[in-house]
mmCIF file of C-alpha atoms in Angstrom:
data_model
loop_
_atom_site.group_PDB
_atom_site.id
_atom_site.type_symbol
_atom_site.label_atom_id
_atom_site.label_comp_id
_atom_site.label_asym_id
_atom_site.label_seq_id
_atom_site.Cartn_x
_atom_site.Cartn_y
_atom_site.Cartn_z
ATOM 1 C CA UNK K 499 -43.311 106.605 97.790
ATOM 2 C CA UNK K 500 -44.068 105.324 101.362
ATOM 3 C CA UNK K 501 -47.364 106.056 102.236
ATOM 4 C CA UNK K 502 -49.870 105.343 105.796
ATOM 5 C CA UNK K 503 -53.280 103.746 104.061
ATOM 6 C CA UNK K 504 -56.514 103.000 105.453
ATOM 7 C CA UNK K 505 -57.673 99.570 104.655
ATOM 8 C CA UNK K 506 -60.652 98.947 107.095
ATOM 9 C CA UNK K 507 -61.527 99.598 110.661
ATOM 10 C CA UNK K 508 -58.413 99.547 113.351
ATOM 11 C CA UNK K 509 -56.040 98.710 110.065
ATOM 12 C CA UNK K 510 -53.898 100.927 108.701
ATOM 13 C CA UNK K 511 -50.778 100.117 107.098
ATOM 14 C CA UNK K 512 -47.448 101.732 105.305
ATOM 15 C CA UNK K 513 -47.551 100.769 101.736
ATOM 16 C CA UNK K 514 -45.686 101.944 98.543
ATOM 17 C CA UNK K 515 -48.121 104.412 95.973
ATOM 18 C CA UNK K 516 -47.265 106.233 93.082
ATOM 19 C CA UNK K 517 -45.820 109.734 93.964
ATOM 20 C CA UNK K 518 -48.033 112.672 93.712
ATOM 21 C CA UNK K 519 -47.518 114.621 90.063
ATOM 22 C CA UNK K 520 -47.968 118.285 89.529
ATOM 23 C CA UNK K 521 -52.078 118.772 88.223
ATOM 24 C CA UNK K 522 -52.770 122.137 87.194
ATOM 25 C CA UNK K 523 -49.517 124.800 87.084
ATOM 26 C CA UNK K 524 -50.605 126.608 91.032
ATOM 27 C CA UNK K 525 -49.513 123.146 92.890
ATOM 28 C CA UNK K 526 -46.313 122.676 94.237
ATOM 29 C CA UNK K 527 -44.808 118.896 95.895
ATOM 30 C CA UNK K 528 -43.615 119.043 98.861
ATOM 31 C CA UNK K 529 -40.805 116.666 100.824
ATOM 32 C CA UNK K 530 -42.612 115.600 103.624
ATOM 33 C CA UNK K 531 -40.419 116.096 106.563
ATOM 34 C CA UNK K 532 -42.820 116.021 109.735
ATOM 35 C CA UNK K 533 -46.666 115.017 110.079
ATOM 36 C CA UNK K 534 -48.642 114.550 112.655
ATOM 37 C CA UNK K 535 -50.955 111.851 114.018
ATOM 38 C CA UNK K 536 -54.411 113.930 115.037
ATOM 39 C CA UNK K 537 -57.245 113.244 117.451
ATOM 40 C CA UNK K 538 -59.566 113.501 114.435
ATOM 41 C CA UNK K 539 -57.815 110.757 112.647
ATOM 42 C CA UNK K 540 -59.131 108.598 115.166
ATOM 43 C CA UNK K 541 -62.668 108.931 114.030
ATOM 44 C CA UNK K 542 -61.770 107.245 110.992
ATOM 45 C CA UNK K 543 -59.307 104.646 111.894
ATOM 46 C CA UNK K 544 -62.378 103.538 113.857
ATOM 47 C CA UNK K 545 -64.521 102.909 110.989
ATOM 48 C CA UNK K 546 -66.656 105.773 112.377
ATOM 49 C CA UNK K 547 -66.256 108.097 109.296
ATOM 50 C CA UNK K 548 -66.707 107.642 105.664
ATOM 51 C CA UNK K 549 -63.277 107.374 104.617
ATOM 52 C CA UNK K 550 -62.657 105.341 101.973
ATOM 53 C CA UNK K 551 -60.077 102.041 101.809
ATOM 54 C CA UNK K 552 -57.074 103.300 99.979
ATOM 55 C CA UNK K 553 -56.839 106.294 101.067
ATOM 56 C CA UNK K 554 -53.628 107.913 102.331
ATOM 57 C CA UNK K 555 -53.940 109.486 106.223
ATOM 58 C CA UNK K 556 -52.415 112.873 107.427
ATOM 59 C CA UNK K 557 -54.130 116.840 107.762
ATOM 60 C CA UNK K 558 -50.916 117.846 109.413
ATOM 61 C CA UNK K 559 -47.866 118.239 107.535
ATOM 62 C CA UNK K 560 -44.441 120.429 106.871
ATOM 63 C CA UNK K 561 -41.636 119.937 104.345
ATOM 64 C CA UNK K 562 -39.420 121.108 101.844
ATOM 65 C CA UNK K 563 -40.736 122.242 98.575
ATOM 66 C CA UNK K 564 -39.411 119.904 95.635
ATOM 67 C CA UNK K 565 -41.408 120.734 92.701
ATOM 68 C CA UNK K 566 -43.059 124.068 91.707
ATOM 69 C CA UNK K 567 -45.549 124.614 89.248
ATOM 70 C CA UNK K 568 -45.624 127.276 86.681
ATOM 71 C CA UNK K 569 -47.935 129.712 87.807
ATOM 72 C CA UNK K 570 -46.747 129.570 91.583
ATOM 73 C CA UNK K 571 -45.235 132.845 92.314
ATOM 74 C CA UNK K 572 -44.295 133.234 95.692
ATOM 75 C CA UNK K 573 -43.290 129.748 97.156
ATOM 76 C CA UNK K 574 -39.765 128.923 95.425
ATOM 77 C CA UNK K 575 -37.902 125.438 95.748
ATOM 78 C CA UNK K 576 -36.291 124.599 98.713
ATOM 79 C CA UNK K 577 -38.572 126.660 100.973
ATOM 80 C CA UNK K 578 -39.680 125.111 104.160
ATOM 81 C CA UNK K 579 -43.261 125.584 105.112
ATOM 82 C CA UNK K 580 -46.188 124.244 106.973
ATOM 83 C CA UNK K 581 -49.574 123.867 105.507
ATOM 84 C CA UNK K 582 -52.868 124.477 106.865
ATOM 85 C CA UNK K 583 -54.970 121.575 107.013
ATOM 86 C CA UNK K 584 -57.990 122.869 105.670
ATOM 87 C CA UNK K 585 -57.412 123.309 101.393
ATOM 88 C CA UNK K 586 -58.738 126.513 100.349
ATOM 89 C CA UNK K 587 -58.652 128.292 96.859
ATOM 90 C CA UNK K 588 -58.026 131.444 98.071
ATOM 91 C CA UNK K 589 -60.520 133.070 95.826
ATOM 92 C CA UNK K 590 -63.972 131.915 96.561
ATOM 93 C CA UNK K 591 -66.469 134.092 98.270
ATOM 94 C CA UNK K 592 -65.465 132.392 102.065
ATOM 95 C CA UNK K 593 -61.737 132.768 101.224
ATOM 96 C CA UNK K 594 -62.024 136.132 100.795
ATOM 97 C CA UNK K 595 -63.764 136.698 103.968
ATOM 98 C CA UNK K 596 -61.130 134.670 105.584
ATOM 99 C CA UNK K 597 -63.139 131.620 106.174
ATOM 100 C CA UNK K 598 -60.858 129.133 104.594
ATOM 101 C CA UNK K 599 -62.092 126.034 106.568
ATOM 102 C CA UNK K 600 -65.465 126.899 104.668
ATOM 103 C CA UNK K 601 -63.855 126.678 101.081
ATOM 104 C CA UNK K 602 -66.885 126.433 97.986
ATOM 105 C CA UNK K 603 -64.602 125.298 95.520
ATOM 106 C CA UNK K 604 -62.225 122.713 96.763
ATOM 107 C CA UNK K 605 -64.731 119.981 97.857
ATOM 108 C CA UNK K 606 -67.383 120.471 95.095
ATOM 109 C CA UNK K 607 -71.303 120.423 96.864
ATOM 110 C CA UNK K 608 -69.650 121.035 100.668
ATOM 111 C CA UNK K 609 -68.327 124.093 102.217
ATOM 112 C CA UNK K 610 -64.230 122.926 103.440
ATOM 113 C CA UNK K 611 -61.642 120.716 101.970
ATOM 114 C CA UNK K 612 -58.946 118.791 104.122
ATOM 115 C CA UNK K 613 -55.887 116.990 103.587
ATOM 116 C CA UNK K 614 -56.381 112.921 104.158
ATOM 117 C CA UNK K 615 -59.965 113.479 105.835
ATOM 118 C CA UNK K 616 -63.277 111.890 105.391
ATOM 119 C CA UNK K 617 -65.989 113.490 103.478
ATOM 120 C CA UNK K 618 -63.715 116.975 103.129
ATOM 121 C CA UNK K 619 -62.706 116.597 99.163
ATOM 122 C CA UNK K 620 -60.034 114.241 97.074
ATOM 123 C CA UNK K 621 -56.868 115.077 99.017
ATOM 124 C CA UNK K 622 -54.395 112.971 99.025
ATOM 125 C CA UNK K 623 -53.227 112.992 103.046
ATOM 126 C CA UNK K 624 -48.996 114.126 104.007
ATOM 127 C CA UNK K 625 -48.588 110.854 106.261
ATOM 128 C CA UNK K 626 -45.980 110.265 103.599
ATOM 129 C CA UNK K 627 -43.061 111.114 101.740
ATOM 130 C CA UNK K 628 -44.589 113.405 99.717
ATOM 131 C CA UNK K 629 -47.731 115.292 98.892
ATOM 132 C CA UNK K 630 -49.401 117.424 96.358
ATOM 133 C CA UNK K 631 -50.176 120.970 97.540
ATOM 134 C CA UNK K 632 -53.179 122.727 95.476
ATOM 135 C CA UNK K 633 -53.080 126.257 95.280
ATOM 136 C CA UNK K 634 -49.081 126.805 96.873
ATOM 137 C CA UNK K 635 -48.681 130.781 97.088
ATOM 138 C CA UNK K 636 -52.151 130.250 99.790
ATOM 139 C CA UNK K 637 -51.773 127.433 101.094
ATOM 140 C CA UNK K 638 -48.202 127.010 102.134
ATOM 141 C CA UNK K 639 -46.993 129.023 105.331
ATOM 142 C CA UNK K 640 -43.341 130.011 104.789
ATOM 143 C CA UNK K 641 -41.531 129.270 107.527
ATOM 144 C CA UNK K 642 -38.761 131.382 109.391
ATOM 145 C CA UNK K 643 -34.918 130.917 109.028
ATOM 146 C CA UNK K 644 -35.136 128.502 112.161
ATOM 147 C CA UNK K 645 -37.971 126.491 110.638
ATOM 148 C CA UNK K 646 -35.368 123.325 110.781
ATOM 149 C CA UNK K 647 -34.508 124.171 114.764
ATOM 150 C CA UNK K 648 -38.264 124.734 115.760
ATOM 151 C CA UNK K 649 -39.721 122.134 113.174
ATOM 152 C CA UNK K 650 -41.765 120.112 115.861
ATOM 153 C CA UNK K 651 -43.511 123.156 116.937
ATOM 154 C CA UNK K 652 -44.201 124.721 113.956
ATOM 155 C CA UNK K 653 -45.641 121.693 112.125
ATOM 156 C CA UNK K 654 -48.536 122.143 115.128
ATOM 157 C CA UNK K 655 -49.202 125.284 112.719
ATOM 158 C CA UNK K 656 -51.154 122.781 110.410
ATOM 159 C CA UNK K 657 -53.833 121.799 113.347
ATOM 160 C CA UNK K 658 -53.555 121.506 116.855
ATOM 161 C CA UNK K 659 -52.242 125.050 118.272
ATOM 162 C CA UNK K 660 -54.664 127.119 115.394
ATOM 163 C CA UNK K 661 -57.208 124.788 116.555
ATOM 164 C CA UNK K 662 -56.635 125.645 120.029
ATOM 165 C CA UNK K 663 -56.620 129.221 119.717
ATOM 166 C CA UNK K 664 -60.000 129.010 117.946
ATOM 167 C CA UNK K 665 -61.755 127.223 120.569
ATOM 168 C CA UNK K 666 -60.648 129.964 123.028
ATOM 169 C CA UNK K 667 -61.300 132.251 120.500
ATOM 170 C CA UNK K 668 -64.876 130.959 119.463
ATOM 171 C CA UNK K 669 -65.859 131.062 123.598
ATOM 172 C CA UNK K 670 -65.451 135.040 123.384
ATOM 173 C CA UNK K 671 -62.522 134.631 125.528
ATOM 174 C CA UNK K 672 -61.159 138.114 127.118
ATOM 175 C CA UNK K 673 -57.807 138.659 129.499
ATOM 176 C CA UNK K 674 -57.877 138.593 133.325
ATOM 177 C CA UNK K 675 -61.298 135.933 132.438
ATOM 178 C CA UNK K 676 -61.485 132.253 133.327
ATOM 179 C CA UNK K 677 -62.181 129.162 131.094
ATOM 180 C CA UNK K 678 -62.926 125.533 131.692
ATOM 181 C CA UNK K 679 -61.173 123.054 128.803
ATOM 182 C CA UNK K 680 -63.174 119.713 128.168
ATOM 183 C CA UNK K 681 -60.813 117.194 127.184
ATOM 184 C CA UNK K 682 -56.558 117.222 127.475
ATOM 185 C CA UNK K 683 -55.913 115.405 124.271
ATOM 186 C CA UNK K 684 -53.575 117.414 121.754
ATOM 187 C CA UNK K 685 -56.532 120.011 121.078
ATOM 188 C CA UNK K 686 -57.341 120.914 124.679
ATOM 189 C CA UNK K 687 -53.864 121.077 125.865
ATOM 190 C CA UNK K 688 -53.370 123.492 123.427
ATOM 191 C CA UNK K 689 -56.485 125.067 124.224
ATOM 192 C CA UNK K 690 -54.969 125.448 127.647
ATOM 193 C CA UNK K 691 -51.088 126.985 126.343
ATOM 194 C CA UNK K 692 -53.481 129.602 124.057
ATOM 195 C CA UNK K 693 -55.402 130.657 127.405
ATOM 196 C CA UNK K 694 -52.373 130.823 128.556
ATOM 197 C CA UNK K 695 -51.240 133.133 126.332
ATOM 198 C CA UNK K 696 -53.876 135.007 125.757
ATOM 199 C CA UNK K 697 -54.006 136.645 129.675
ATOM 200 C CA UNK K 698 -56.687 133.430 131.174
ATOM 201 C CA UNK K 699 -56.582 134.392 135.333
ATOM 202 C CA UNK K 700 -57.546 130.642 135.810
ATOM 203 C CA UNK K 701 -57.702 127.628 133.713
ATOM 204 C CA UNK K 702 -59.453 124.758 134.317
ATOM 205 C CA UNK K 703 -59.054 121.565 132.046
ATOM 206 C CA UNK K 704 -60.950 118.191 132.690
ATOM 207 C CA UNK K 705 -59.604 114.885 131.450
ATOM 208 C CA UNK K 706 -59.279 111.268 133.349
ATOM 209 C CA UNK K 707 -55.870 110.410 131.993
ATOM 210 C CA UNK K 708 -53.243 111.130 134.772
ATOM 211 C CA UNK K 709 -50.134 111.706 131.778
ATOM 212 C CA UNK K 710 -52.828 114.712 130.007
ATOM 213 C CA UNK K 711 -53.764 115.712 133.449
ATOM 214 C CA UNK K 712 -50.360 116.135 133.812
ATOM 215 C CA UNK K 713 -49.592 117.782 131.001
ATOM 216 C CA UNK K 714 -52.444 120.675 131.434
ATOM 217 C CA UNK K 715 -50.654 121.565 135.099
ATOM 218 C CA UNK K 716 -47.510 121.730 133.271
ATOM 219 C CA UNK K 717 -48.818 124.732 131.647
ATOM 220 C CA UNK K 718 -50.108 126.154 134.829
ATOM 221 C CA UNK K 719 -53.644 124.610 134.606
ATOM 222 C CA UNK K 720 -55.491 123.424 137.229
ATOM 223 C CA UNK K 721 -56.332 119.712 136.648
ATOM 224 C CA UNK K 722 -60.112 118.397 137.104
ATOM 225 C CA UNK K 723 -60.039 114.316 137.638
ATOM 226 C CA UNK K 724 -63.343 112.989 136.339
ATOM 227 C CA UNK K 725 -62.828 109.912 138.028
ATOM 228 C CA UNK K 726 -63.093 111.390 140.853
ATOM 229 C CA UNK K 727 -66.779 113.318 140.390
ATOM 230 C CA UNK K 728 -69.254 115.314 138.099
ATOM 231 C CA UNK K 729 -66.410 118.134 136.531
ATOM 232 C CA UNK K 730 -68.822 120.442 136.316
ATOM 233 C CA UNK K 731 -69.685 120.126 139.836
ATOM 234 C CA UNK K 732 -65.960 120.321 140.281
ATOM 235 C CA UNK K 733 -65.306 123.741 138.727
ATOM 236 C CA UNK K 734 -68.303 125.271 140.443
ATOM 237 C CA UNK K 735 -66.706 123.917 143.790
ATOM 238 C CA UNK K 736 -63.447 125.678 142.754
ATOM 239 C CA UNK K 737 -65.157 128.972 141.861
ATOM 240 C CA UNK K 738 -67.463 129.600 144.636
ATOM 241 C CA UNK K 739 -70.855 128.309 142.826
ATOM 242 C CA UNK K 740 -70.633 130.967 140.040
ATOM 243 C CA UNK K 741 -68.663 128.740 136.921
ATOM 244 C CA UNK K 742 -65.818 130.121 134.468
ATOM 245 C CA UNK K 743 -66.528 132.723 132.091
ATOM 246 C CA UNK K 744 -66.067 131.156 129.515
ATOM 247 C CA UNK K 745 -65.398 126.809 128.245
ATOM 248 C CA UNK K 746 -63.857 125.234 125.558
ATOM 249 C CA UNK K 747 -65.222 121.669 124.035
ATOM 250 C CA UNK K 748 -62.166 119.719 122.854
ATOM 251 C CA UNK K 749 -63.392 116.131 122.117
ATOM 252 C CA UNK K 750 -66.072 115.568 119.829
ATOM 253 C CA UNK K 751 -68.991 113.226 119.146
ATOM 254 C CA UNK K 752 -66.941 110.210 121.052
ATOM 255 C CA UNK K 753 -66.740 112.008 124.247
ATOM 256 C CA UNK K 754 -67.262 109.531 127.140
ATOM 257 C CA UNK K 755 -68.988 110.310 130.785
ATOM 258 C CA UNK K 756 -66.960 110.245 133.615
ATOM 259 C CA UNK K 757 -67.577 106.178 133.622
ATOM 260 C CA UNK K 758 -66.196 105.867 130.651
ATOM 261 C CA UNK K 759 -69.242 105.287 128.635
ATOM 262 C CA UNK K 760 -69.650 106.749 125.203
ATOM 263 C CA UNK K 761 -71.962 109.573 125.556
ATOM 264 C CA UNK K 762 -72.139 112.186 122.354
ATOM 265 C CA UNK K 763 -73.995 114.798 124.782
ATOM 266 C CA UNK K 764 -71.589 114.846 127.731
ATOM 267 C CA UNK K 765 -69.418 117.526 127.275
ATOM 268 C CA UNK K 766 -71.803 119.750 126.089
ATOM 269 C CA UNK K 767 -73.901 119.502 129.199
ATOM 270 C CA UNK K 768 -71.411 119.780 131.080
ATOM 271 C CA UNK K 769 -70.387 123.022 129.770
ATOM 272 C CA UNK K 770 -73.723 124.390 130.038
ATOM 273 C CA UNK K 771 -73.459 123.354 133.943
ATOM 274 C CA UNK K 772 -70.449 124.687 134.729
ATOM 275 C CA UNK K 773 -70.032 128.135 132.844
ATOM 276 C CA UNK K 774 -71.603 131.227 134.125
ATOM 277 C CA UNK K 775 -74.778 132.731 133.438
ATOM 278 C CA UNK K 776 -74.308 134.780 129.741
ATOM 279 C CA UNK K 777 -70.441 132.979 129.341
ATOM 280 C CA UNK K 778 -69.652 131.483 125.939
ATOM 281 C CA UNK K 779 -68.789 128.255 125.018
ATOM 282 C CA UNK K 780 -66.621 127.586 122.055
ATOM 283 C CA UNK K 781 -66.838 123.992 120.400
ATOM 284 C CA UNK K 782 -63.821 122.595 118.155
ATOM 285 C CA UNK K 783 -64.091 118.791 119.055
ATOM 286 C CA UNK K 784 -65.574 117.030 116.012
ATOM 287 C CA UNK K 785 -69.105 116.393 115.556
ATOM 288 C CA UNK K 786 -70.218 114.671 112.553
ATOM 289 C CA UNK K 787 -73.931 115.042 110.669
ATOM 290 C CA UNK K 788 -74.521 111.170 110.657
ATOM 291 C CA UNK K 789 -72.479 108.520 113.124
ATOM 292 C CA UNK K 790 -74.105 105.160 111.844
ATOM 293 C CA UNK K 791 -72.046 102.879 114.502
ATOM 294 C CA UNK K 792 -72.957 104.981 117.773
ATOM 295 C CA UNK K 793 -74.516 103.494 120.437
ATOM 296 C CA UNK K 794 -77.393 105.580 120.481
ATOM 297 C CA UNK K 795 -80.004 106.442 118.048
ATOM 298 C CA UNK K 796 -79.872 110.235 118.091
ATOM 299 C CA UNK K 797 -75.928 109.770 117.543
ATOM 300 C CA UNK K 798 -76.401 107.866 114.824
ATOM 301 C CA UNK K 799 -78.217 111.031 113.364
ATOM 302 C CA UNK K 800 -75.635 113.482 114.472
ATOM 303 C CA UNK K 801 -78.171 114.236 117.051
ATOM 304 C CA UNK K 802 -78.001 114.818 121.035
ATOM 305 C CA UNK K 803 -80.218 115.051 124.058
ATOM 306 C CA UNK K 804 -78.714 118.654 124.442
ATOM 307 C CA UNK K 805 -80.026 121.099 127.514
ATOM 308 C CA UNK K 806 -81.092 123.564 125.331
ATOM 309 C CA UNK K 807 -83.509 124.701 128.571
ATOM 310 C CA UNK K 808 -80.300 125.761 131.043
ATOM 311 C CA UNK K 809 -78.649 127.346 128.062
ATOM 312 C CA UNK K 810 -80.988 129.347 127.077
ATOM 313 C CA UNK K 811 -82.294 130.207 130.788
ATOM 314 C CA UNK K 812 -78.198 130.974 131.567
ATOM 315 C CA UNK K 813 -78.203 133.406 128.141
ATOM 316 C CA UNK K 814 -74.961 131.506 126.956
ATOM 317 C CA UNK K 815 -73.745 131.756 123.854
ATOM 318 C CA UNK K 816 -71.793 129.131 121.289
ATOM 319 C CA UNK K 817 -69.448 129.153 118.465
ATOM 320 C CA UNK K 818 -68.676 125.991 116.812
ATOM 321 C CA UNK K 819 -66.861 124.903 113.539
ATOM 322 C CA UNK K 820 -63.292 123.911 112.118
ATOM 323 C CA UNK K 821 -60.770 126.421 112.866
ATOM 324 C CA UNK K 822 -59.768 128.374 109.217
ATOM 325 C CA UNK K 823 -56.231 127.899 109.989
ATOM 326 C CA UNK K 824 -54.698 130.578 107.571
ATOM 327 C CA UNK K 825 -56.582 133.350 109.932
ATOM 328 C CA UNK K 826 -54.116 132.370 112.867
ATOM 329 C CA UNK K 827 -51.424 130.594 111.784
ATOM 330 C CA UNK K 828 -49.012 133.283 110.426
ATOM 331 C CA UNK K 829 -49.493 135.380 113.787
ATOM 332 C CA UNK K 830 -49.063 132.063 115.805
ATOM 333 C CA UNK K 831 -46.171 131.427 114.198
ATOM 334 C CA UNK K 832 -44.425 134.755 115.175
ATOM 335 C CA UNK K 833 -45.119 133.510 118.600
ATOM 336 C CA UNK K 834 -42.778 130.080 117.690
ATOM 337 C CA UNK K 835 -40.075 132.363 116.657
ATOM 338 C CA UNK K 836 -40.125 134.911 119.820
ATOM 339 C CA UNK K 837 -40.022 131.645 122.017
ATOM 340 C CA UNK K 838 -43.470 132.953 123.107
ATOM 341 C CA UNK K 839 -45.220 129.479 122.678
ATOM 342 C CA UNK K 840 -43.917 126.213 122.508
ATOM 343 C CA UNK K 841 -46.472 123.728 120.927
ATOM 344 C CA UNK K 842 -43.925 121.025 121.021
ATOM 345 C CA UNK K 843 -43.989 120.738 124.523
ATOM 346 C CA UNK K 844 -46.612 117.953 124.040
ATOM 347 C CA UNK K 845 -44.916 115.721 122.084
ATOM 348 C CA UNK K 846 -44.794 112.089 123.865
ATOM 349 C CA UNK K 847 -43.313 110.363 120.347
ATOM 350 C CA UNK K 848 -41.127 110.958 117.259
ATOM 351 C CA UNK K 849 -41.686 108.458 115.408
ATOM 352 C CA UNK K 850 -40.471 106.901 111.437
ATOM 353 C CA UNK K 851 -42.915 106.373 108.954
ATOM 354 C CA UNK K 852 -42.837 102.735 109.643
ATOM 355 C CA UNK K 853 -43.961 102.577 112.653
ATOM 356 C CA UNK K 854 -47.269 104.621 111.924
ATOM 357 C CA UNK K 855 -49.339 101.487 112.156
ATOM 358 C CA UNK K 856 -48.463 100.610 116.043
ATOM 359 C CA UNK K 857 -48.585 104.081 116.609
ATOM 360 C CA UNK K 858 -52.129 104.220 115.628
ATOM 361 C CA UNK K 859 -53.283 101.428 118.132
ATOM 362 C CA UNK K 860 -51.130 102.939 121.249
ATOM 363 C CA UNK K 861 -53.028 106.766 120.688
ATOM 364 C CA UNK K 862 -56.569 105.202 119.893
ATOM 365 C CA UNK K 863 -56.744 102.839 122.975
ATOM 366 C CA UNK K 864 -55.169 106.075 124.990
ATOM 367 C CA UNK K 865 -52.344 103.793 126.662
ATOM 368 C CA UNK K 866 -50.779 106.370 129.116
ATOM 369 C CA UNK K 867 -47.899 108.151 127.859
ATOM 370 C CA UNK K 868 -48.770 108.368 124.087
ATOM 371 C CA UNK K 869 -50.225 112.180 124.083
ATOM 372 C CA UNK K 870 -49.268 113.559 120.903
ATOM 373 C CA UNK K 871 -46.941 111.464 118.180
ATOM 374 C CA UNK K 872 -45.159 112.941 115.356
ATOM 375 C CA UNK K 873 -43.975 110.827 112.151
ATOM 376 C CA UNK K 874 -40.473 111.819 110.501
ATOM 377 C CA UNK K 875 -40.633 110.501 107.157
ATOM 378 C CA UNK K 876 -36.941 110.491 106.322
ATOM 379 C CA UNK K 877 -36.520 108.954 109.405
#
């Protein structure tokens, strides 16, 4: 099969692999029909990660189930369905509790296993034809009977719109409240269509692309420049001195100041700044325990300079971690099928297979217009 490989920093290509076998009798194969390129790959087409040469790409995938091993019960061949990109056993002491982005079992000596991802387990990434799916009757998300109609929106089931939800979700988030979203790449602007959803009376998302900027008033945002000044000085302008109740971080370790320089701690302080006294902040951007090429020492640990002093004087609160997909995605999707949310709405490019390797350089050097891409396979 066709397959997107890492072979070094900033060098990915499409090469032919063997195909993925059934392992134990509970995986199934799956026809890979859509998969996404993610924010998060980023970090490791970098070279900033980990990830080994060799290894296939991809933590966002649907298809067609092809091949179904003999103790699967409930997924059957020719189902459509959408997997979560966090691998979880389903039976481990987190699973149970729902905590499936925190799996003990299927990334031996770490809690959470991910499809294609640095330092998250042996899985073989879906930015392919085909992939192995561990554990089918948990892992795979059935899809409705207009899976094939909706299939670009409910392939953002795997990531992006759980992901989304969670950051909203992690910042305590409440209706009629308002929230501040760090960052308009695929996370935050989803970030901002959950708010959305969810009842937000203002929404405030901060970005210096003018396409993402864009995007985030699209979905009845209001759109903070950080070209153009401090954000957080920004959002207390725009809410009479007192912040928004609540802020989302959507970028991650690489987040850059409003100069463009690389600055791990940025976000975070701004958050602190510009959310009210006893808000909460909820943190989904990656941030990694050791970042050996920052440009900083204390990155380089996984460390920042972080104003613990404001936050604790402002009684905030934070929640942080990968969203566990499987606790959202099944409501989320209901959502996709009552035309209640349309993740798709950010797609810039559909893509082949093919032409993964161009597509990587356009979305890591941000060239305007390339927001969210999408890879068809059996294109």
């Amino acid at each position: 099969m066709k397959a997107v490989v890492y072979n070094g920093p900033k060098d990915v290509s499409v090469n032919t692999i063997d195909d993925p076998k059934i392992e134990k009798p509970t995986d199934v194969i799956i026809r890979v029909t859509t998969t996404n390129i993610c924010g998060s790959d980023l970090h490791m087409y970098e070279g900033r990660t980990s990830f080994e040469k060799g290894r296939v790409f991809g933590h966002e995938n649907l298809g067609e189930v092809i091949e179904v091993g003999a103790a699967v019960d409930r997924i059957k061949k020719g189902d459509r369905v959408c997997m979560p990109f966090n691998v979880g056993c389903g039976f481990c002491e987190n699973c149970e509790r729902g905590l499936t982005g925190f799996c003990l079992t299927t990334n031996p000596g770490t809690a959470g296993a991910a499809y294609g991802f640095a330092e998250m387990g042996p899985w073989q990434g879906g930015q392919a034809e085909l992939m192995r799916v561990p554990y089918a009757d948990f892992n795979c998300l059935k899809l409705p009977e207009d899976a094939k109609e909706k299939e670009d929106d409910y392939v953002m089931l795997s990531d992006i719109f759980p992901t989304g939800w969670h950051g909203v979700e992690l910042s305590g988030f409440l209706p009629g409240e308002s929230i501040a979203i760090y960052g308009a790449g695929p996370v935050g602007l989803m970030a901002a269509h959950s708010a959305q959803i969810r009842g937000a009376a203002q929404i405030f998302v901060v970005d210096s692309h003018d396409d993402r900027l864009k995007l985030a008033e699209a979905m009845g945002a209001i759109a903070i420049d950080m070209r153009k000044g401090d954000p957080a000085q920004q959002i207390l302008d725009a809410t009479g001195g007192l912040g928004t109740d609540r802020g989302v971080e959507a970028v991650g370790y690489q987040c850059c100041d409003r100069h463009g320089k690389e600055r791990s701690n940025y976000t975070m302080n701004c958050l602190v700044k510009s959310t009210k006294a006893t808000g909460g902040i909820g943190v989904v951007g990656v941030f990694v325990a050791e970042d050996p090429n920052a440009p900083d020492d204390l990155q380089k640990e996984g460390k920042m300079a972080f104003d613990f002093g404001n936050f604790w004087f402002k009684g905030q609160k934070i929640g942080t971690g990968q969203c566990n997909v499987k606790h959202y995605n099944r409501r989320l999707m209901n959502l996709i099928e009552q035309n209640r949310a349309n993740p798709a709405q950010i797609i810039s490019h559909r893509l082949s297979l093919d032409q993964a390797p161009d597509a990587y350089k356009h979305f890591d050097e941000r060239d305007a217009g390339w927001t969210k891409v999408v890879l068809k396979p059996g294109a």
